[in-house]
């Protein structure tokens, strides 16, 4: 399987990236030409809505750039391809942040790392997810690095939309934009790659609104399906303000548990590794001089857990939005498929008891809650206000 197979439903972008890889290559021996650096763009901005596969596309591009197969760049099985995809290639830096924004101290080391020539690969690739999570001062540090890159360094910045990145950065990047893939293309991948049943895969792909990772989890994990079922049942269960407040607390609890399950194992491993590095066994008491390092790690982990919870909550909001979108589809008699075909009963009940205007207002309320969560409002407050707006109201 080539590295491009995972970039689902993005034919145009894949064609652009493949052409760039070809341009960056030289003769049949596969060795880079002296001027290959000039043929290649040194900074790329890969944008697309959540779930469109930004980081998948960026990794595939990085792998194809490093690939050592002379005939098929991005072969998917050479060492350069496999290590890049696994995140262990020495010349591919995968940069993300668990925080709400990158700190300037996280960016500075990257800038100096980007100045070095690749140690073994064809390129030094700086792959940055969440390039939108940067304040202007931090962006300016990055800008200098992007403006004058060494001949064999390439930056791949990912963000939801070009507007999320400062104009100064944007204007120095070549932009490619991903779209949300057709659910059928996603289902196809799940069938081909993971051997899932076609009907289960298609239902999951629709429910996940074409988010590949989510669709795969829904199709394979009964607990994930159960959480989704409970979430979609919330709007029909709310009768008054009391229920709304209760539902908000429940949603926060579910998301905290979800995020905890996702981060707990990794936290324990990291802590054990740090203690080993510091020469301490888990049981022994650390000398005071070393306690600071452990505390630092614990603080980082706490921040990461907070972000994970916000991401889980945001995903829940997106699912609620899709539910009301379906309600509106029924209310307006539009001839399009339901996202939540697996929750058609809920959709029908909500559609019957309300008007399209109320549905639109509820969608607005969910949108406002998402914005407030992104803006660091206490999650419970944001979700409570939303739930209250979702309760049945006289029109
Ligand atoms: Zn390869």
XYZ file of C-alpha atoms and ligand atoms in Angstrom:
396
model
C 0.000 0.000 0.000
C 1.447 3.399 -0.969
C 1.543 6.233 1.575
C -1.029 8.117 -0.508
C -3.716 5.429 -0.031
C -4.469 6.754 3.458
C -5.161 10.244 2.118
C -8.804 9.510 1.410
C -10.872 11.389 -1.162
C -8.312 14.147 -1.839
C -7.297 13.454 -5.435
C -6.387 17.050 -6.302
C -4.219 17.676 -3.257
C -2.478 14.332 -3.678
C -1.701 15.186 -7.319
C -0.158 18.513 -6.244
C 1.960 16.947 -3.503
C 3.114 14.097 -5.737
C 4.170 16.566 -8.420
C 6.196 18.479 -5.821
C 7.922 15.266 -4.741
C 8.763 14.453 -8.361
C 10.113 17.955 -8.869
C 12.320 17.613 -5.807
C 13.932 14.488 -7.214
C 16.695 14.104 -9.726
C 18.059 11.309 -11.939
C 17.207 7.648 -11.962
C 19.728 6.896 -9.220
C 17.415 8.563 -6.752
C 20.097 10.891 -5.452
C 18.950 14.458 -4.991
C 20.273 16.874 -7.594
C 22.268 19.863 -6.458
C 19.441 22.214 -7.399
C 16.589 20.015 -6.214
C 16.146 22.337 -3.268
C 15.210 25.147 -5.601
C 12.556 23.120 -7.437
C 10.744 22.474 -4.184
C 8.650 24.857 -2.102
C 10.138 25.165 1.384
C 7.011 25.985 3.314
C 3.586 24.464 2.861
C 0.322 25.290 4.535
C -2.011 22.297 4.615
C -5.513 23.306 5.604
C -8.843 21.530 5.899
C -11.682 21.122 8.387
C -11.252 18.739 11.349
C -11.396 15.169 10.116
C -10.296 16.011 6.589
C -6.974 14.329 7.353
C -4.508 17.227 7.520
C -1.877 15.416 9.518
C -2.352 12.212 7.510
C -1.721 14.153 4.299
C 1.278 15.952 5.819
C 2.832 12.675 6.995
C 2.281 11.027 3.620
C 3.955 14.000 1.951
C 6.889 13.838 4.389
C 7.264 10.093 3.762
C 7.197 10.544 -0.013
C 9.856 13.258 0.263
C 12.123 10.946 2.269
C 11.276 7.724 0.382
C 14.274 5.898 -1.043
C 12.379 3.935 -3.679
C 13.683 5.233 -7.017
C 10.517 4.455 -8.993
C 7.640 5.105 -6.646
C 8.175 7.961 -4.174
C 5.973 7.144 -1.191
C 6.210 3.393 -1.767
C 5.020 2.758 1.786
C 7.414 -0.084 2.570
C 10.990 1.277 2.483
C 12.555 2.245 5.788
C 12.249 5.967 5.113
C 8.499 5.599 4.484
C 7.752 3.362 7.451
C 9.799 5.357 9.966
C 8.295 8.650 8.783
C 4.763 7.295 9.146
C 5.612 5.858 12.557
C 7.038 9.182 13.668
C 10.563 7.878 14.266
C 12.479 9.177 11.223
C 15.513 11.092 12.478
C 14.994 13.962 10.034
C 11.255 14.385 10.449
C 10.230 16.479 13.430
C 6.566 16.036 14.363
C 5.516 19.085 16.288
C 2.212 19.397 18.095
C 1.065 20.975 21.284
C -1.197 19.741 24.019
C -1.683 23.303 25.171
C -4.178 25.859 23.997
C -1.311 27.740 22.322
C 2.348 26.997 21.549
C 4.717 28.714 23.927
C 7.620 30.662 22.492
C 9.970 28.251 24.305
C 8.521 25.373 22.305
C 9.166 27.132 19.001
C 12.732 28.399 19.520
C 14.436 24.951 19.592
C 12.564 24.031 16.406
C 13.915 27.063 14.642
C 17.496 26.069 15.404
C 16.778 22.424 14.577
C 15.458 23.528 11.184
C 18.803 25.171 10.413
C 20.635 21.828 10.412
C 21.094 19.680 7.308
C 19.306 16.328 7.277
C 21.397 13.629 8.948
C 20.424 10.755 6.652
C 17.238 11.574 4.760
C 16.778 13.716 1.685
C 15.106 16.484 3.625
C 14.790 17.884 7.099
C 11.020 17.996 7.496
C 9.436 20.161 10.180
C 5.836 18.987 10.394
C 3.775 21.244 12.572
C 0.235 20.375 13.525
C -1.953 23.089 15.022
C 0.008 25.923 13.392
C -3.028 28.048 14.248
C -2.313 27.726 17.961
C 0.194 30.538 18.077
C 0.099 34.103 19.279
C 1.690 36.782 17.083
C 4.933 37.035 19.059
C 5.510 33.286 18.667
C 4.541 33.389 14.986
C 7.218 36.001 14.387
C 9.927 33.676 15.684
C 8.685 30.991 13.317
C 8.409 33.473 10.464
C 12.149 34.118 10.460
C 12.832 30.403 10.056
C 10.367 30.056 7.205
C 11.673 33.119 5.393
C 15.224 31.888 4.992
C 15.247 28.111 5.170
C 18.396 26.094 4.413
C 18.210 24.410 0.975
C 17.179 21.006 2.345
C 14.638 22.023 4.974
C 10.898 21.979 4.397
C 8.154 23.181 6.765
C 4.711 21.589 6.645
C 2.228 23.641 8.638
C -1.277 22.337 9.311
C -4.273 24.455 10.307
C -8.074 24.355 9.914
C -8.141 27.237 7.414
C -5.627 29.701 5.886
C -7.295 32.503 7.857
C -6.284 30.821 11.104
C -2.636 31.569 10.381
C -1.053 35.031 10.396
C -0.945 36.674 6.953
C 2.822 37.041 7.151
C 3.237 33.278 7.579
C 0.528 32.441 5.064
C 2.029 34.579 2.334
C 5.280 32.628 2.493
C 3.673 29.216 2.206
C 2.304 27.274 -0.702
C -1.241 26.352 0.294
C -3.184 23.174 -0.329
C -6.726 22.762 0.930
C -8.335 19.458 1.870
C -12.058 18.897 1.781
C -14.169 16.589 3.916
C -14.062 13.283 2.036
C -17.178 11.471 0.876
C -18.290 8.971 3.573
C -18.228 6.244 0.920
C -14.506 6.849 0.318
C -13.893 6.592 4.079
C -15.950 3.389 4.350
C -13.994 2.009 1.433
C -10.714 2.558 3.267
C -12.056 0.913 6.447
C -13.118 -2.123 4.434
C -9.836 -2.347 2.506
C -7.430 -1.556 5.321
C -9.151 -2.786 8.471
C -11.293 -5.560 6.991
C -14.519 -4.109 8.400
C -17.986 -5.031 7.216
C -19.062 -2.622 4.400
C -22.434 -1.710 5.945
C -21.007 -1.158 9.448
C -18.192 0.888 7.910
C -20.573 3.111 5.930
C -22.868 3.780 8.908
C -19.820 4.636 11.027
C -18.316 6.863 8.318
C -21.590 8.824 8.037
C -21.963 9.122 11.811
C -18.345 10.292 12.126
C -18.931 12.787 9.326
C -16.036 11.252 7.396
C -13.489 11.602 10.211
C -11.418 8.490 9.478
C -10.110 7.846 13.001
C -13.486 8.375 14.595
C -15.274 6.240 12.013
C -12.834 3.430 12.665
C -13.357 3.671 16.436
C -17.143 3.714 16.044
C -17.079 0.736 13.721
C -14.821 -1.310 15.988
C -15.537 -0.243 19.562
C -18.982 -1.013 21.054
C -18.254 1.333 23.996
C -17.703 4.232 21.606
C -21.042 3.444 19.966
C -22.710 3.330 23.386
C -21.263 6.737 24.366
C -22.531 8.163 21.097
C -25.988 6.655 21.644
C -26.156 8.234 25.113
C -25.026 11.599 23.806
C -27.591 11.688 21.012
C -30.280 10.748 23.535
C -29.597 13.863 25.607
C -31.712 16.405 23.659
C -34.882 14.275 23.807
C -34.357 13.643 27.533
C -34.232 17.302 28.544
C -37.651 18.505 29.740
C -36.774 21.550 31.796
C -33.956 23.595 33.314
C -33.303 20.997 36.022
C -32.751 18.252 33.454
C -30.541 20.593 31.433
C -28.221 21.301 34.344
C -28.067 17.602 35.144
C -27.343 16.709 31.517
C -24.513 19.252 31.432
C -22.878 17.729 34.501
C -23.223 14.261 32.966
C -21.662 15.342 29.686
C -18.717 16.861 31.532
C -18.276 13.644 33.534
C -18.431 11.444 30.439
C -15.878 13.580 28.613
C -13.540 13.667 31.600
C -13.695 9.877 31.869
C -13.162 9.553 28.131
C -10.144 11.837 28.168
C -8.741 10.119 31.247
C -8.965 6.717 29.595
C -7.102 8.139 26.621
C -4.243 9.782 28.553
C -3.805 7.699 31.711
C -1.726 4.901 30.274
C 0.621 7.282 28.485
C 1.053 9.383 31.650
C 2.125 6.384 33.700
C 4.622 5.270 31.062
C 6.132 8.736 30.818
C 6.518 9.027 34.558
C 8.149 5.613 34.842
C 10.547 6.530 32.025
C 11.462 9.815 33.700
C 12.093 8.119 37.050
C 14.329 5.578 35.316
C 16.255 8.413 33.655
C 16.670 10.082 37.037
C 17.949 6.798 38.450
C 15.063 6.324 40.854
C 12.803 3.320 41.169
C 9.098 3.903 41.482
C 9.191 2.918 45.178
C 12.127 5.000 46.434
C 11.972 8.567 47.637
C 13.373 11.129 45.207
C 16.065 13.533 46.384
C 14.590 17.059 46.629
C 16.778 18.324 43.761
C 15.039 15.993 41.315
C 11.476 16.544 42.465
C 11.129 19.647 40.306
C 11.478 17.584 37.132
C 8.742 15.199 38.180
C 6.521 18.112 39.137
C 7.113 19.670 35.719
C 6.083 16.450 33.998
C 2.969 16.192 36.126
C 1.994 19.749 35.247
C 2.475 19.062 31.527
C 0.340 15.957 31.857
C -2.369 17.875 33.631
C -2.447 20.442 30.843
C -2.611 17.662 28.302
C -5.541 16.044 30.119
C -7.354 19.383 30.120
C -6.870 19.744 26.397
C -7.927 16.132 25.774
C -11.128 16.802 27.688
C -11.824 19.931 25.663
C -11.269 17.988 22.436
C -13.662 15.256 23.559
C -16.246 17.869 24.516
C -15.865 19.646 21.208
C -16.384 16.373 19.389
C -19.606 15.865 21.396
C -20.753 19.336 20.297
C -20.056 18.500 16.670
C -22.199 15.384 17.053
C -25.039 17.367 18.595
C -24.796 19.849 15.731
C -25.073 17.016 13.240
C -28.163 15.752 15.082
C -29.908 19.136 14.750
C -28.740 19.400 11.172
C -30.623 16.150 10.530
C -33.673 17.501 12.385
C -33.627 20.506 10.060
C -33.304 18.243 7.037
C -36.548 16.477 8.050
C -38.349 19.693 8.967
C -37.544 21.282 5.622
C -38.192 18.081 3.690
C -34.776 18.335 2.052
C -33.753 15.416 -0.104
C -30.359 14.656 1.448
C -29.134 11.742 3.528
C -29.158 11.860 7.330
C -25.769 11.964 9.048
C -27.239 10.066 11.992
C -29.132 7.378 10.136
C -28.487 5.152 13.154
C -30.436 7.562 15.374
C -33.306 8.220 12.967
C -35.918 7.792 15.727
C -34.444 10.571 17.859
C -34.229 12.819 14.826
C -37.888 12.216 13.983
C -39.071 12.881 17.537
C -37.155 16.151 17.725
C -38.368 17.211 14.282
C -42.016 16.603 15.126
C -42.149 18.604 18.312
C -40.356 21.778 17.126
C -40.120 24.332 14.329
C -37.183 24.925 11.931
C -36.592 28.314 13.614
C -36.155 26.611 16.986
C -33.797 24.092 15.450
C -31.643 26.862 13.996
C -31.580 28.614 17.385
C -30.439 25.375 19.029
C -27.687 24.959 16.468
C -26.598 28.511 17.272
C -26.531 27.650 20.976
C -24.254 24.674 20.298
C -22.026 26.888 18.125
C -21.760 29.489 20.891
C -20.831 26.800 23.416
C -18.053 25.566 21.096
C -16.650 29.073 20.768
C -16.738 29.607 24.510
C -14.972 26.303 25.148
C -12.272 27.226 22.639
C -11.948 30.557 24.409
C -11.142 28.925 27.739
C -14.487 29.439 29.454
C -15.027 26.881 32.249
C -16.509 23.861 30.425
C -19.395 23.336 32.841
C -20.610 26.927 32.420
C -20.493 26.767 28.631
C -22.227 23.378 28.457
C -24.908 24.343 31.001
C -25.908 27.426 29.043
C -26.120 25.290 25.917
C -28.236 22.563 27.515
C -30.672 25.142 28.866
C -31.070 26.498 25.325
C -31.784 22.975 24.044
C -34.780 22.377 26.339
C -38.282 22.383 24.831
C -39.672 25.898 24.512
C -42.957 27.346 23.331
C -42.456 28.801 19.855
Zn 9.347 4.467 0.435
